[in-house]
mmCIF file of C-alpha atoms in Angstrom:
data_model
loop_
_atom_site.group_PDB
_atom_site.id
_atom_site.type_symbol
_atom_site.label_atom_id
_atom_site.label_comp_id
_atom_site.label_asym_id
_atom_site.label_seq_id
_atom_site.Cartn_x
_atom_site.Cartn_y
_atom_site.Cartn_z
ATOM 1 C CA UNK A 126 30.807 -17.612 -26.234
ATOM 2 C CA UNK A 127 27.731 -16.612 -28.247
ATOM 3 C CA UNK A 128 26.019 -18.846 -30.805
ATOM 4 C CA UNK A 129 24.061 -17.075 -33.536
ATOM 5 C CA UNK A 130 20.960 -18.520 -35.184
ATOM 6 C CA UNK A 131 19.504 -16.535 -38.087
ATOM 7 C CA UNK A 132 16.391 -17.285 -40.076
ATOM 8 C CA UNK A 133 14.466 -15.273 -42.625
ATOM 9 C CA UNK A 134 11.350 -13.894 -41.008
ATOM 10 C CA UNK A 135 8.895 -15.199 -43.662
ATOM 11 C CA UNK A 136 10.217 -18.759 -43.497
ATOM 12 C CA UNK A 137 8.367 -21.115 -41.113
ATOM 13 C CA UNK A 138 10.458 -22.917 -38.485
ATOM 14 C CA UNK A 139 11.679 -26.358 -39.549
ATOM 15 C CA UNK A 140 12.313 -29.314 -37.308
ATOM 16 C CA UNK A 141 15.670 -30.984 -37.869
ATOM 17 C CA UNK A 142 16.426 -34.251 -36.132
ATOM 18 C CA UNK A 143 19.966 -35.582 -36.099
ATOM 19 C CA UNK A 144 22.509 -36.904 -33.642
ATOM 20 C CA UNK A 145 24.498 -33.664 -33.699
ATOM 21 C CA UNK A 146 21.432 -31.620 -32.724
ATOM 22 C CA UNK A 147 20.630 -34.051 -29.934
ATOM 23 C CA UNK A 148 24.146 -33.768 -28.493
ATOM 24 C CA UNK A 149 24.104 -29.980 -28.769
ATOM 25 C CA UNK A 150 20.719 -29.858 -27.052
ATOM 26 C CA UNK A 151 21.993 -31.875 -24.120
ATOM 27 C CA UNK A 152 25.118 -29.739 -23.891
ATOM 28 C CA UNK A 153 23.155 -26.485 -23.866
ATOM 29 C CA UNK A 154 20.808 -27.791 -21.188
ATOM 30 C CA UNK A 155 23.818 -28.208 -18.889
ATOM 31 C CA UNK A 156 24.908 -24.637 -19.401
ATOM 32 C CA UNK A 157 23.129 -21.536 -18.159
ATOM 33 C CA UNK A 158 21.356 -19.976 -21.132
ATOM 34 C CA UNK A 159 19.415 -16.820 -21.778
ATOM 35 C CA UNK A 160 18.141 -15.333 -25.002
ATOM 36 C CA UNK A 161 17.331 -12.044 -26.575
ATOM 37 C CA UNK A 162 15.976 -11.099 -29.966
ATOM 38 C CA UNK A 163 16.107 -8.008 -32.095
ATOM 39 C CA UNK A 164 15.078 -7.185 -35.639
ATOM 40 C CA UNK A 165 17.599 -5.853 -38.124
ATOM 41 C CA UNK A 166 16.716 -3.576 -41.048
ATOM 42 C CA UNK A 167 17.131 -6.472 -43.503
ATOM 43 C CA UNK A 168 14.176 -8.289 -41.833
ATOM 44 C CA UNK A 169 16.438 -10.966 -40.339
ATOM 45 C CA UNK A 170 15.703 -11.880 -36.733
ATOM 46 C CA UNK A 171 18.775 -12.611 -34.643
ATOM 47 C CA UNK A 172 18.616 -14.734 -31.525
ATOM 48 C CA UNK A 173 21.662 -14.958 -29.318
ATOM 49 C CA UNK A 174 22.025 -17.687 -26.728
ATOM 50 C CA UNK A 175 24.371 -17.275 -23.802
ATOM 51 C CA UNK A 176 26.158 -20.604 -23.423
ATOM 52 C CA UNK A 177 28.955 -19.505 -21.148
ATOM 53 C CA UNK A 178 28.724 -21.426 -17.882
ATOM 54 C CA UNK A 179 28.309 -19.192 -14.848
ATOM 55 C CA UNK A 180 29.572 -19.652 -11.301
ATOM 56 C CA UNK A 181 27.336 -21.039 -8.561
ATOM 57 C CA UNK A 182 28.430 -19.515 -5.245
ATOM 58 C CA UNK A 183 27.200 -20.500 -1.811
ATOM 59 C CA UNK A 184 23.743 -18.937 -1.349
ATOM 60 C CA UNK A 185 23.349 -15.770 0.683
ATOM 61 C CA UNK A 186 19.770 -16.697 1.655
ATOM 62 C CA UNK A 187 17.775 -19.912 1.759
ATOM 63 C CA UNK A 188 14.543 -18.263 0.597
ATOM 64 C CA UNK A 189 13.218 -15.343 -1.456
ATOM 65 C CA UNK A 190 15.485 -12.268 -1.570
ATOM 66 C CA UNK A 191 13.504 -9.028 -1.580
ATOM 67 C CA UNK A 192 16.257 -6.412 -1.648
ATOM 68 C CA UNK A 193 19.954 -6.008 -2.410
ATOM 69 C CA UNK A 194 22.208 -2.931 -2.119
ATOM 70 C CA UNK A 195 25.908 -2.295 -2.711
ATOM 71 C CA UNK A 196 27.883 -1.511 0.448
ATOM 72 C CA UNK A 197 31.145 -0.897 -1.444
ATOM 73 C CA UNK A 198 32.908 -2.119 -4.599
ATOM 74 C CA UNK A 199 33.242 -5.672 -3.192
ATOM 75 C CA UNK A 200 30.370 -6.178 -0.770
ATOM 76 C CA UNK A 201 26.605 -6.114 -0.947
ATOM 77 C CA UNK A 202 23.954 -6.371 1.739
ATOM 78 C CA UNK A 203 20.665 -8.154 1.168
ATOM 79 C CA UNK A 204 17.529 -9.160 2.986
ATOM 80 C CA UNK A 205 14.646 -11.480 2.400
ATOM 81 C CA UNK A 206 11.989 -13.842 3.618
ATOM 82 C CA UNK A 207 14.397 -15.606 6.012
ATOM 83 C CA UNK A 208 14.374 -12.481 8.280
ATOM 84 C CA UNK A 209 18.163 -12.209 7.891
ATOM 85 C CA UNK A 210 20.396 -9.423 6.599
ATOM 86 C CA UNK A 211 23.531 -10.750 4.888
ATOM 87 C CA UNK A 212 26.784 -9.020 3.982
ATOM 88 C CA UNK A 213 28.288 -10.855 1.007
ATOM 89 C CA UNK A 214 31.497 -10.540 -1.019
ATOM 90 C CA UNK A 215 30.153 -10.972 -4.535
ATOM 91 C CA UNK A 216 33.656 -11.052 -6.043
ATOM 92 C CA UNK A 217 34.771 -14.089 -4.020
ATOM 93 C CA UNK A 218 31.426 -15.737 -3.355
ATOM 94 C CA UNK A 219 31.751 -15.663 0.433
ATOM 95 C CA UNK A 220 29.310 -14.722 3.164
ATOM 96 C CA UNK A 221 31.027 -12.077 5.293
ATOM 97 C CA UNK A 222 28.460 -11.791 8.073
ATOM 98 C CA UNK A 223 24.842 -12.593 8.903
ATOM 99 C CA UNK A 224 22.691 -10.255 10.988
ATOM 100 C CA UNK A 225 19.615 -11.488 12.843
ATOM 101 C CA UNK A 226 17.168 -9.481 14.899
ATOM 102 C CA UNK A 227 14.040 -8.898 12.832
ATOM 103 C CA UNK A 228 10.960 -10.984 13.586
ATOM 104 C CA UNK A 229 9.582 -10.900 10.034
ATOM 105 C CA UNK A 230 10.878 -10.689 6.458
ATOM 106 C CA UNK A 231 13.184 -7.867 5.377
ATOM 107 C CA UNK A 232 11.628 -5.292 3.039
ATOM 108 C CA UNK A 233 14.394 -2.699 2.471
ATOM 109 C CA UNK A 234 18.084 -2.082 3.142
ATOM 110 C CA UNK A 235 19.955 1.219 2.827
ATOM 111 C CA UNK A 236 23.695 1.795 3.248
ATOM 112 C CA UNK A 237 25.389 4.788 4.855
ATOM 113 C CA UNK A 238 27.748 6.224 2.179
ATOM 114 C CA UNK A 239 31.470 5.487 2.633
ATOM 115 C CA UNK A 240 30.777 3.532 5.779
ATOM 116 C CA UNK A 241 30.498 -0.015 7.108
ATOM 117 C CA UNK A 242 27.057 0.760 8.535
ATOM 118 C CA UNK A 243 23.614 0.175 7.045
ATOM 119 C CA UNK A 244 19.915 0.015 7.915
ATOM 120 C CA UNK A 245 17.268 -2.639 7.370
ATOM 121 C CA UNK A 246 13.475 -2.418 7.484
ATOM 122 C CA UNK A 247 10.995 -5.206 8.016
ATOM 123 C CA UNK A 248 7.391 -6.264 8.123
ATOM 124 C CA UNK A 249 7.819 -6.277 11.906
ATOM 125 C CA UNK A 250 7.519 -2.430 11.689
ATOM 126 C CA UNK A 251 11.091 -2.020 12.952
ATOM 127 C CA UNK A 252 14.156 -0.358 11.459
ATOM 128 C CA UNK A 253 17.555 -1.604 12.628
ATOM 129 C CA UNK A 254 21.057 -0.186 12.231
ATOM 130 C CA UNK A 255 23.964 -2.593 11.736
ATOM 131 C CA UNK A 256 27.753 -2.302 11.591
ATOM 132 C CA UNK A 257 29.757 -4.735 9.498
ATOM 133 C CA UNK A 258 32.707 -4.437 11.885
ATOM 134 C CA UNK A 259 30.598 -4.523 15.039
ATOM 135 C CA UNK A 260 28.536 -7.145 16.809
ATOM 136 C CA UNK A 261 25.885 -9.228 15.081
ATOM 137 C CA UNK A 262 23.296 -7.420 17.191
ATOM 138 C CA UNK A 263 21.758 -4.149 15.933
ATOM 139 C CA UNK A 264 23.389 -0.906 17.024
ATOM 140 C CA UNK A 265 20.012 0.810 17.027
ATOM 141 C CA UNK A 266 16.366 -0.246 16.888
ATOM 142 C CA UNK A 267 14.014 2.425 15.580
ATOM 143 C CA UNK A 268 10.326 1.975 16.347
ATOM 144 C CA UNK A 269 7.780 4.523 15.157
ATOM 145 C CA UNK A 270 5.615 3.052 12.403
ATOM 146 C CA UNK A 271 2.362 1.171 12.951
ATOM 147 C CA UNK A 272 2.645 -0.947 9.786
ATOM 148 C CA UNK A 273 5.312 -2.555 7.606
ATOM 149 C CA UNK A 274 8.238 -0.230 6.776
ATOM 150 C CA UNK A 275 8.558 0.100 3.002
ATOM 151 C CA UNK A 276 11.002 2.992 2.543
ATOM 152 C CA UNK A 277 14.541 3.799 3.760
ATOM 153 C CA UNK A 278 16.763 6.691 2.664
ATOM 154 C CA UNK A 279 19.972 7.991 4.259
ATOM 155 C CA UNK A 280 20.857 11.671 3.823
ATOM 156 C CA UNK A 281 23.995 12.487 1.760
ATOM 157 C CA UNK A 282 25.821 13.694 4.888
ATOM 158 C CA UNK A 283 24.760 10.521 6.756
ATOM 159 C CA UNK A 284 23.241 12.527 9.617
ATOM 160 C CA UNK A 285 19.576 11.674 8.986
ATOM 161 C CA UNK A 286 17.435 8.719 7.985
ATOM 162 C CA UNK A 287 14.005 8.978 6.404
ATOM 163 C CA UNK A 288 11.615 6.043 6.719
ATOM 164 C CA UNK A 289 8.228 5.430 5.106
ATOM 165 C CA UNK A 290 5.471 2.908 5.708
ATOM 166 C CA UNK A 291 2.136 1.544 4.610
ATOM 167 C CA UNK A 292 0.715 3.581 7.493
ATOM 168 C CA UNK A 293 0.875 6.681 5.171
ATOM 169 C CA UNK A 294 3.604 8.171 7.354
ATOM 170 C CA UNK A 295 7.149 9.430 6.813
ATOM 171 C CA UNK A 296 9.530 9.776 9.758
ATOM 172 C CA UNK A 297 12.832 11.665 9.861
ATOM 173 C CA UNK A 298 15.405 10.311 12.332
ATOM 174 C CA UNK A 299 18.664 11.606 13.795
ATOM 175 C CA UNK A 300 21.179 8.857 12.959
ATOM 176 C CA UNK A 301 23.417 9.554 15.973
ATOM 177 C CA UNK A 302 20.718 9.650 18.657
ATOM 178 C CA UNK A 303 18.121 7.406 17.041
ATOM 179 C CA UNK A 304 15.419 9.932 17.885
ATOM 180 C CA UNK A 305 12.555 11.079 15.668
ATOM 181 C CA UNK A 306 13.098 14.618 14.320
ATOM 182 C CA UNK A 307 10.021 15.093 12.092
ATOM 183 C CA UNK A 308 6.811 13.247 11.256
ATOM 184 C CA UNK A 309 4.489 13.726 8.277
ATOM 185 C CA UNK A 310 1.347 11.918 7.196
ATOM 186 C CA UNK A 311 -0.643 12.139 3.941
ATOM 187 C CA UNK A 312 -3.923 10.306 3.443
ATOM 188 C CA UNK A 313 -3.692 7.273 1.116
ATOM 189 C CA UNK A 314 0.047 7.831 0.670
ATOM 190 C CA UNK A 315 1.093 4.188 0.967
ATOM 191 C CA UNK A 316 4.890 4.471 0.610
ATOM 192 C CA UNK A 317 6.609 2.006 -1.740
ATOM 193 C CA UNK A 318 10.143 3.455 -1.880
ATOM 194 C CA UNK A 319 12.312 6.385 -0.769
ATOM 195 C CA UNK A 320 15.618 7.809 -2.003
ATOM 196 C CA UNK A 321 17.539 10.960 -1.098
ATOM 197 C CA UNK A 322 18.607 13.465 -3.765
ATOM 198 C CA UNK A 323 22.428 13.851 -3.742
ATOM 199 C CA UNK A 324 23.725 17.123 -2.276
ATOM 200 C CA UNK A 325 20.170 18.331 -1.649
ATOM 201 C CA UNK A 326 17.757 18.395 1.322
ATOM 202 C CA UNK A 327 15.123 16.610 -0.789
ATOM 203 C CA UNK A 328 13.699 13.089 -0.563
ATOM 204 C CA UNK A 329 11.957 11.336 -3.460
ATOM 205 C CA UNK A 330 9.067 8.990 -2.694
ATOM 206 C CA UNK A 331 6.871 6.617 -4.715
ATOM 207 C CA UNK A 332 3.397 5.588 -3.598
ATOM 208 C CA UNK A 333 0.520 3.229 -4.222
ATOM 209 C CA UNK A 334 -1.593 6.292 -5.023
ATOM 210 C CA UNK A 335 0.288 6.365 -8.384
ATOM 211 C CA UNK A 336 2.217 9.546 -7.562
ATOM 212 C CA UNK A 337 5.825 10.606 -7.139
ATOM 213 C CA UNK A 338 6.435 13.132 -4.364
ATOM 214 C CA UNK A 339 9.439 15.301 -3.607
ATOM 215 C CA UNK A 340 9.779 16.094 0.094
ATOM 216 C CA UNK A 341 11.811 18.881 1.702
ATOM 217 C CA UNK A 342 13.526 17.382 4.742
ATOM 218 C CA UNK A 343 13.591 20.837 6.374
ATOM 219 C CA UNK A 344 10.251 20.440 8.119
ATOM 220 C CA UNK A 345 9.311 17.346 6.106
ATOM 221 C CA UNK A 346 6.874 19.080 3.773
ATOM 222 C CA UNK A 347 5.855 18.095 0.229
ATOM 223 C CA UNK A 348 7.819 20.376 -2.101
ATOM 224 C CA UNK A 349 6.431 18.997 -5.382
ATOM 225 C CA UNK A 350 4.062 16.337 -6.719
ATOM 226 C CA UNK A 351 4.707 14.997 -10.195
ATOM 227 C CA UNK A 352 1.728 14.230 -12.461
ATOM 228 C CA UNK A 353 0.040 10.993 -11.414
ATOM 229 C CA UNK A 354 0.657 7.890 -13.519
ATOM 230 C CA UNK A 355 -1.920 5.269 -14.490
ATOM 231 C CA UNK A 356 -0.489 2.591 -12.209
ATOM 232 C CA UNK A 357 1.073 2.161 -8.757
ATOM 233 C CA UNK A 358 4.620 3.511 -8.597
ATOM 234 C CA UNK A 359 6.823 0.789 -7.130
ATOM 235 C CA UNK A 360 10.336 2.244 -6.984
ATOM 236 C CA UNK A 361 12.445 5.351 -7.648
ATOM 237 C CA UNK A 362 16.101 6.202 -8.202
ATOM 238 C CA UNK A 363 17.947 9.533 -8.530
ATOM 239 C CA UNK A 364 20.910 10.124 -10.862
ATOM 240 C CA UNK A 365 24.295 10.849 -9.284
ATOM 241 C CA UNK A 366 24.195 14.472 -10.449
ATOM 242 C CA UNK A 367 20.752 14.896 -8.882
ATOM 243 C CA UNK A 368 19.254 16.250 -12.122
ATOM 244 C CA UNK A 369 17.019 13.306 -13.082
ATOM 245 C CA UNK A 370 15.081 10.493 -11.486
ATOM 246 C CA UNK A 371 13.343 7.304 -12.611
ATOM 247 C CA UNK A 372 10.152 5.762 -11.277
ATOM 248 C CA UNK A 373 8.672 2.331 -12.031
ATOM 249 C CA UNK A 374 5.087 1.178 -12.536
ATOM 250 C CA UNK A 375 3.324 -2.028 -11.674
ATOM 251 C CA UNK A 376 1.099 -3.764 -14.202
ATOM 252 C CA UNK A 377 0.367 -6.960 -16.080
ATOM 253 C CA UNK A 378 0.252 -8.123 -19.691
ATOM 254 C CA UNK A 379 2.168 -5.055 -20.848
ATOM 255 C CA UNK A 380 -0.357 -2.610 -19.354
ATOM 256 C CA UNK A 381 1.627 -0.242 -17.163
ATOM 257 C CA UNK A 382 4.914 -2.086 -16.600
ATOM 258 C CA UNK A 383 6.989 0.949 -17.668
ATOM 259 C CA UNK A 384 9.743 3.100 -16.201
ATOM 260 C CA UNK A 385 9.576 6.883 -16.457
ATOM 261 C CA UNK A 386 12.398 9.436 -16.518
ATOM 262 C CA UNK A 387 11.667 12.782 -14.834
ATOM 263 C CA UNK A 388 13.487 16.104 -14.667
ATOM 264 C CA UNK A 389 14.267 17.100 -11.069
ATOM 265 C CA UNK A 390 15.320 20.631 -11.997
ATOM 266 C CA UNK A 391 13.044 23.639 -12.344
ATOM 267 C CA UNK A 392 10.760 22.323 -15.098
ATOM 268 C CA UNK A 393 10.274 18.924 -13.418
ATOM 269 C CA UNK A 394 8.753 17.487 -16.581
ATOM 270 C CA UNK A 395 8.463 13.906 -17.763
ATOM 271 C CA UNK A 396 11.350 13.295 -20.154
ATOM 272 C CA UNK A 397 11.006 9.730 -21.443
ATOM 273 C CA UNK A 398 9.212 6.406 -20.924
ATOM 274 C CA UNK A 399 10.694 2.915 -21.225
ATOM 275 C CA UNK A 400 8.161 0.302 -22.358
ATOM 276 C CA UNK A 401 8.739 -3.368 -23.078
ATOM 277 C CA UNK A 402 8.260 -5.315 -19.858
ATOM 278 C CA UNK A 403 5.124 -7.447 -19.547
ATOM 279 C CA UNK A 404 4.773 -7.464 -15.764
ATOM 280 C CA UNK A 405 5.431 -5.114 -12.833
ATOM 281 C CA UNK A 406 8.746 -3.242 -13.033
ATOM 282 C CA UNK A 407 10.208 -3.664 -9.563
ATOM 283 C CA UNK A 408 13.482 -1.742 -9.731
ATOM 284 C CA UNK A 409 15.491 0.678 -11.867
ATOM 285 C CA UNK A 410 19.036 2.057 -11.741
ATOM 286 C CA UNK A 411 21.221 4.548 -13.583
ATOM 287 C CA UNK A 412 24.259 2.711 -14.965
ATOM 288 C CA UNK A 413 27.777 4.176 -14.657
ATOM 289 C CA UNK A 414 28.982 5.642 -17.939
ATOM 290 C CA UNK A 415 32.116 3.422 -18.028
ATOM 291 C CA UNK A 416 32.923 2.860 -21.709
ATOM 292 C CA UNK A 417 29.347 3.360 -22.898
ATOM 293 C CA UNK A 418 28.853 6.029 -25.540
ATOM 294 C CA UNK A 419 25.424 6.992 -24.188
ATOM 295 C CA UNK A 420 23.718 7.263 -20.804
ATOM 296 C CA UNK A 421 22.037 3.983 -19.829
ATOM 297 C CA UNK A 422 19.480 2.776 -17.328
ATOM 298 C CA UNK A 423 18.565 -0.773 -16.305
ATOM 299 C CA UNK A 424 15.234 -2.167 -15.114
ATOM 300 C CA UNK A 425 14.174 -5.474 -13.567
ATOM 301 C CA UNK A 426 10.688 -6.928 -13.644
ATOM 302 C CA UNK A 427 8.427 -9.668 -12.399
ATOM 303 C CA UNK A 428 8.619 -11.051 -15.958
ATOM 304 C CA UNK A 429 12.097 -12.478 -15.120
ATOM 305 C CA UNK A 430 13.845 -9.993 -17.409
ATOM 306 C CA UNK A 431 16.501 -7.330 -16.947
ATOM 307 C CA UNK A 432 16.530 -4.682 -19.680
ATOM 308 C CA UNK A 433 19.089 -2.020 -20.550
ATOM 309 C CA UNK A 434 17.801 1.156 -22.177
ATOM 310 C CA UNK A 435 19.167 4.180 -23.953
ATOM 311 C CA UNK A 436 18.297 6.843 -21.389
ATOM 312 C CA UNK A 437 17.815 9.582 -23.977
ATOM 313 C CA UNK A 438 15.765 7.785 -26.633
ATOM 314 C CA UNK A 439 13.923 5.096 -24.652
ATOM 315 C CA UNK A 440 15.213 2.346 -26.973
ATOM 316 C CA UNK A 441 15.720 -1.066 -25.396
ATOM 317 C CA UNK A 442 19.304 -2.091 -26.160
ATOM 318 C CA UNK A 443 19.474 -5.496 -24.493
ATOM 319 C CA UNK A 444 17.187 -7.951 -22.685
ATOM 320 C CA UNK A 445 18.481 -10.702 -20.421
ATOM 321 C CA UNK A 446 16.025 -13.443 -19.434
ATOM 322 C CA UNK A 447 16.718 -15.087 -16.077
ATOM 323 C CA UNK A 448 14.373 -18.011 -16.644
ATOM 324 C CA UNK A 449 13.276 -19.904 -13.559
ATOM 325 C CA UNK A 450 14.163 -17.075 -11.209
ATOM 326 C CA UNK A 451 10.594 -15.989 -10.610
ATOM 327 C CA UNK A 452 9.833 -12.294 -10.134
ATOM 328 C CA UNK A 453 12.960 -10.117 -10.014
ATOM 329 C CA UNK A 454 12.717 -7.919 -6.934
ATOM 330 C CA UNK A 455 15.689 -5.551 -6.720
ATOM 331 C CA UNK A 456 18.632 -4.139 -8.716
ATOM 332 C CA UNK A 457 21.866 -2.566 -7.463
ATOM 333 C CA UNK A 458 24.998 -1.305 -9.184
ATOM 334 C CA UNK A 459 28.015 -3.286 -7.964
ATOM 335 C CA UNK A 460 30.706 -1.443 -9.900
ATOM 336 C CA UNK A 461 31.211 0.061 -13.363
ATOM 337 C CA UNK A 462 30.589 -3.267 -15.121
ATOM 338 C CA UNK A 463 28.515 -5.252 -12.597
ATOM 339 C CA UNK A 464 24.861 -5.403 -11.586
ATOM 340 C CA UNK A 465 23.302 -7.297 -8.685
ATOM 341 C CA UNK A 466 19.773 -8.612 -9.158
ATOM 342 C CA UNK A 467 17.644 -10.210 -6.411
ATOM 343 C CA UNK A 468 14.977 -12.781 -7.249
ATOM 344 C CA UNK A 469 12.181 -14.858 -5.747
ATOM 345 C CA UNK A 470 13.491 -18.321 -6.593
ATOM 346 C CA UNK A 471 17.213 -18.212 -7.290
ATOM 347 C CA UNK A 472 18.773 -15.826 -4.802
ATOM 348 C CA UNK A 473 20.966 -13.029 -6.147
ATOM 349 C CA UNK A 474 22.362 -12.881 -9.687
ATOM 350 C CA UNK A 475 25.651 -11.207 -10.543
ATOM 351 C CA UNK A 476 25.373 -9.703 -14.035
ATOM 352 C CA UNK A 477 28.244 -8.419 -16.156
ATOM 353 C CA UNK A 478 27.860 -5.454 -18.527
ATOM 354 C CA UNK A 479 30.143 -5.912 -21.545
ATOM 355 C CA UNK A 480 30.857 -3.178 -24.096
ATOM 356 C CA UNK A 481 33.652 -4.990 -25.985
ATOM 357 C CA UNK A 482 31.469 -6.149 -28.904
ATOM 358 C CA UNK A 483 28.534 -3.867 -28.547
ATOM 359 C CA UNK A 484 26.379 -3.808 -25.442
ATOM 360 C CA UNK A 485 25.761 -7.209 -23.834
ATOM 361 C CA UNK A 486 24.547 -8.339 -20.411
ATOM 362 C CA UNK A 487 25.493 -11.784 -19.132
ATOM 363 C CA UNK A 488 24.913 -13.727 -15.928
ATOM 364 C CA UNK A 489 28.305 -14.218 -14.298
ATOM 365 C CA UNK A 490 27.340 -15.858 -11.005
ATOM 366 C CA UNK A 491 24.455 -16.633 -8.673
ATOM 367 C CA UNK A 492 24.477 -16.783 -4.907
#
């Protein structure tokens, strides 16, 4: 249920004190609420307040969650400060399995497509392979980096894994044997994220040197460097058709804090920028088309907000504030109408994308 409050922009806010307002205030404080504002052409500011109670599931982690990824249409895998990887059914609110083996916090997880297997990376410099239907012990332990592992990407055919680290190094692994196939190192290339381009031998990589690199896995050579941004690039995502990608920038007070859409085809130009966050943008995803009339992307930020954007125009269509959650760390697409969002203080949020009355984003559950 949505309550609408409208006020003419020139009019100053008025304080109204009555018993009804007091009761309503207490009622709203018991319900999860989030707000967004937008200006209409008639100079009226609308503020919508989400008052629909959401579901509190049993928590997946007891501390900060740094990363979440969808394993299939029902399950996600996540990792965080508690050094544990968790497989969770976000539709039922049940922990499916916990995986322990890392000595330090989890930094990344990456799932093998159409499989029950996935990888995790950690500050302990290790990468581990897990199987949902296997033992709670890792199937493989990959050791090759000298510093924290900050990038994981599985090839589309699931035969190779690319890892990146703060040691300026990328490693290419054979998934079956667990052996290193290729190694590449670039000075000052502190890796922040990796993702593989669908149906292509290319790997996309963001870096603290403010650049976005495209690597050719055949020999692990840099195939292209996109123009450097003004701020550290924190994350990247490739569209399902492999034609476009998004990268995110760090920042503070609105400086930086943007996402950028790039063309991955021959021109490889910058297409659009998405500005409106006030702190570091930590994650970005392409949303499934579903019933939307336009292509959409979503971003999460350290400013506790998730925003949905018109991919083509850069217009912000909806902002959801997850107050009290602390910095938002990771986004993942659950299904056509669901997003998973990891946070510092309140675990993982399940968000619902609703197109029934125009585009809306609501918190459905937390775990």
